[in-house]
PDB file of C-alpha atoms and ligand atoms in Angstrom:
ATOM      1  CA  MET A   1       0.000   0.000   0.000  1.00  0.00           C
ATOM      2  CA  HIS A   2       1.355   3.335  -1.205  1.00  0.00           C
ATOM      3  CA  GLU A   3       0.213   5.471   1.720  1.00  0.00           C
ATOM      4  CA  LEU A   4       1.627   3.073   4.319  1.00  0.00           C
ATOM      5  CA  ALA A   5       5.086   3.403   2.744  1.00  0.00           C
ATOM      6  CA  ILE A   6       4.706   7.182   2.736  1.00  0.00           C
ATOM      7  CA  SER A   7       3.714   7.254   6.402  1.00  0.00           C
ATOM      8  CA  GLN A   8       6.724   5.124   7.270  1.00  0.00           C
ATOM      9  CA  GLU A   9       9.043   7.442   5.383  1.00  0.00           C
ATOM     10  CA  VAL A  10       7.551  10.544   6.989  1.00  0.00           C
ATOM     11  CA  VAL A  11       8.045   9.053  10.467  1.00  0.00           C
ATOM     12  CA  GLU A  12      11.626   8.040   9.637  1.00  0.00           C
ATOM     13  CA  LEU A  13      12.553  11.459   8.251  1.00  0.00           C
ATOM     14  CA  ALA A  14      10.904  13.267  11.160  1.00  0.00           C
ATOM     15  CA  CYS A  15      12.749  11.107  13.700  1.00  0.00           C
ATOM     16  CA  ARG A  16      16.036  11.813  11.950  1.00  0.00           C
ATOM     17  CA  ARG A  17      15.297  15.539  11.972  1.00  0.00           C
ATOM     18  CA  ALA A  18      14.389  15.442  15.684  1.00  0.00           C
ATOM     19  CA  ARG A  19      17.745  13.782  16.457  1.00  0.00           C
ATOM     20  CA  GLY A  20      16.439  11.549  19.225  1.00  0.00           C
ATOM     21  CA  ALA A  21      14.131  14.133  20.788  1.00  0.00           C
ATOM     22  CA  ARG A  22      10.526  13.189  21.422  1.00  0.00           C
ATOM     23  CA  ILE A  23       8.236  14.429  18.641  1.00  0.00           C
ATOM     24  CA  ARG A  24       5.008  16.183  19.545  1.00  0.00           C
ATOM     25  CA  ARG A  25       3.715  17.268  16.180  1.00  0.00           C
ATOM     26  CA  ILE A  26       4.525  16.825  12.510  1.00  0.00           C
ATOM     27  CA  VAL A  27       3.154  19.130   9.837  1.00  0.00           C
ATOM     28  CA  LEU A  28       3.004  17.449   6.477  1.00  0.00           C
ATOM     29  CA  CYS A  29       2.314  19.167   3.182  1.00  0.00           C
ATOM     30  CA  ILE A  30       0.499  17.017   0.657  1.00  0.00           C
ATOM     31  CA  GLY A  31       0.009  18.868  -2.610  1.00  0.00           C
ATOM     32  CA  ARG A  32      -3.370  18.385  -4.278  1.00  0.00           C
ATOM     33  CA  LEU A  33      -1.652  17.086  -7.400  1.00  0.00           C
ATOM     34  CA  SER A  34       0.478  14.547  -5.556  1.00  0.00           C
ATOM     35  CA  ALA A  35      -2.096  11.724  -5.918  1.00  0.00           C
ATOM     36  CA  VAL A  36      -1.538  10.862  -2.256  1.00  0.00           C
ATOM     37  CA  LEU A  37      -4.627  10.401  -0.093  1.00  0.00           C
ATOM     38  CA  PRO A  38      -4.241  12.486   3.084  1.00  0.00           C
ATOM     39  CA  ASP A  39      -6.822  10.424   4.972  1.00  0.00           C
ATOM     40  CA  ALA A  40      -4.948   7.219   4.251  1.00  0.00           C
ATOM     41  CA  VAL A  41      -1.629   8.743   5.367  1.00  0.00           C
ATOM     42  CA  GLN A  42      -3.296   9.958   8.554  1.00  0.00           C
ATOM     43  CA  PHE A  43      -4.764   6.492   9.069  1.00  0.00           C
ATOM     44  CA  CYS A  44      -1.398   4.736   8.664  1.00  0.00           C
ATOM     45  CA  PHE A  45       0.516   7.283  10.713  1.00  0.00           C
ATOM     46  CA  ASN A  46      -0.313   5.965  14.183  1.00  0.00           C
ATOM     47  CA  GLN A  47       0.760   2.413  13.433  1.00  0.00           C
ATOM     48  CA  CYS A  48       4.043   3.696  11.952  1.00  0.00           C
ATOM     49  CA  THR A  49       4.955   5.769  15.007  1.00  0.00           C
ATOM     50  CA  GLU A  50       4.642   2.902  17.462  1.00  0.00           C
ATOM     51  CA  GLY A  51       7.926   2.415  19.282  1.00  0.00           C
ATOM     52  CA  THR A  52       9.583   5.444  17.639  1.00  0.00           C
ATOM     53  CA  ALA A  53      10.381   8.954  18.914  1.00  0.00           C
ATOM     54  CA  ALA A  54       7.153  10.051  17.228  1.00  0.00           C
ATOM     55  CA  ASP A  55       4.972   7.715  19.308  1.00  0.00           C
ATOM     56  CA  GLY A  56       1.862   9.679  20.324  1.00  0.00           C
ATOM     57  CA  ALA A  57       2.696  12.590  18.020  1.00  0.00           C
ATOM     58  CA  VAL A  58      -0.001  14.471  16.137  1.00  0.00           C
ATOM     59  CA  LEU A  59       0.071  14.576  12.355  1.00  0.00           C
ATOM     60  CA  ASP A  60      -1.250  17.762  10.811  1.00  0.00           C
ATOM     61  CA  ILE A  61      -1.774  17.681   7.076  1.00  0.00           C
ATOM     62  CA  VAL A  62      -2.022  20.786   4.920  1.00  0.00           C
ATOM     63  CA  GLU A  63      -3.071  20.506   1.301  1.00  0.00           C
ATOM     64  CA  PRO A  64      -1.758  23.316  -0.875  1.00  0.00           C
ATOM     65  CA  PRO A  65      -3.613  23.726  -4.188  1.00  0.00           C
ATOM     66  CA  GLY A  66      -1.910  22.881  -7.431  1.00  0.00           C
ATOM     67  CA  LEU A  67      -0.652  25.379  -9.955  1.00  0.00           C
ATOM     68  CA  ALA A  68       0.005  24.707 -13.584  1.00  0.00           C
ATOM     69  CA  GLU A  69       1.031  26.646 -16.634  1.00  0.00           C
ATOM     70  CA  CYS A  70      -0.943  26.085 -19.800  1.00  0.00           C
ATOM     71  CA  ARG A  71       1.358  24.975 -22.625  1.00  0.00           C
ATOM     72  CA  ALA A  72      -1.059  26.372 -25.199  1.00  0.00           C
ATOM     73  CA  CYS A  73      -1.502  29.950 -23.964  1.00  0.00           C
ATOM     74  CA  GLY A  74       0.934  30.346 -21.051  1.00  0.00           C
ATOM     75  CA  ARG A  75      -1.754  31.212 -18.514  1.00  0.00           C
ATOM     76  CA  ALA A  76      -1.403  30.057 -14.888  1.00  0.00           C
ATOM     77  CA  VAL A  77      -4.133  27.615 -13.883  1.00  0.00           C
ATOM     78  CA  LEU A  78      -5.162  26.858 -10.300  1.00  0.00           C
ATOM     79  CA  LEU A  79      -5.937  23.181  -9.778  1.00  0.00           C
ATOM     80  CA  GLU A  80      -7.745  21.598  -6.845  1.00  0.00           C
ATOM     81  CA  LYS A  81      -7.535  18.115  -8.364  1.00  0.00           C
ATOM     82  CA  PRO A  82      -4.896  16.257 -10.399  1.00  0.00           C
ATOM     83  CA  TYR A  83      -6.663  17.174 -13.634  1.00  0.00           C
ATOM     84  CA  GLY A  84      -8.130  20.279 -15.136  1.00  0.00           C
ATOM     85  CA  VAL A  85      -8.588  22.459 -18.154  1.00  0.00           C
ATOM     86  CA  CYS A  86      -7.333  25.964 -18.864  1.00  0.00           C
ATOM     87  CA  ALA A  87      -9.769  28.773 -19.647  1.00  0.00           C
ATOM     88  CA  CYS A  88      -8.596  28.528 -23.279  1.00  0.00           C
ATOM     89  CA  GLY A  89      -9.861  24.932 -23.418  1.00  0.00           C
ATOM     90  CA  SER A  90      -6.481  23.229 -23.469  1.00  0.00           C
ATOM     91  CA  SER A  91      -5.731  20.412 -21.021  1.00  0.00           C
ATOM     92  CA  ASP A  92      -2.023  20.426 -21.884  1.00  0.00           C
ATOM     93  CA  LEU A  93      -0.864  21.680 -18.493  1.00  0.00           C
ATOM     94  CA  ASP A  94       2.578  21.849 -16.984  1.00  0.00           C
ATOM     95  CA  TRP A  95       2.252  21.348 -13.204  1.00  0.00           C
ATOM     96  CA  PHE A  96       4.719  23.274 -11.111  1.00  0.00           C
ATOM     97  CA  ALA A  97       3.227  23.570  -7.619  1.00  0.00           C
ATOM     98  CA  GLY A  98       1.214  21.333  -5.336  1.00  0.00           C
ATOM     99  CA  VAL A  99       2.873  18.235  -6.728  1.00  0.00           C
ATOM    100  CA  ASP A 100       5.152  17.420  -3.824  1.00  0.00           C
ATOM    101  CA  LEU A 101       4.831  15.837  -0.463  1.00  0.00           C
ATOM    102  CA  THR A 102       7.074  17.533   2.091  1.00  0.00           C
ATOM    103  CA  ILE A 103       7.509  17.706   5.831  1.00  0.00           C
ATOM    104  CA  GLN A 104       6.886  21.328   6.731  1.00  0.00           C
ATOM    105  CA  SER A 105       7.850  21.147  10.384  1.00  0.00           C
ATOM    106  CA  VAL A 106       8.659  18.793  13.224  1.00  0.00           C
ATOM    107  CA  GLU A 107       7.850  19.960  16.730  1.00  0.00           C
ATOM    108  CA  VAL A 108       9.717  18.319  19.559  1.00  0.00           C
ATOM    109  CA  VAL A 109       8.847  18.273  23.252  1.00  0.00           C
TER     110      VAL A 109
HETATM  111 ZN1  LIG B   1      -4.550  27.981 -21.957  1.00  0.00          ZN
END
């Protein structure tokens, strides 16, 4: 399962960043074009933190909207979902924001 692997990686990276300190909160950015399901990541998170420095930590997920540039007319297009059409009718879009999944912050106790 995709989201389980992502949760595991997030916990691992956060623990490394915390350098052994106990983690209280992790803020995760999941872009709307990343094709990752935030609910599923949230669901897997608790089982991934068991026995780690992030045990009992809260996972906050923010979902920045996607931005694309239309290859036909050059206009910037705001995307809430991983598909869309420019005002000019073209669906040939070049995504440049909201694609990534990143850890925004790790709060330690
Ligand atoms: Zn266009």
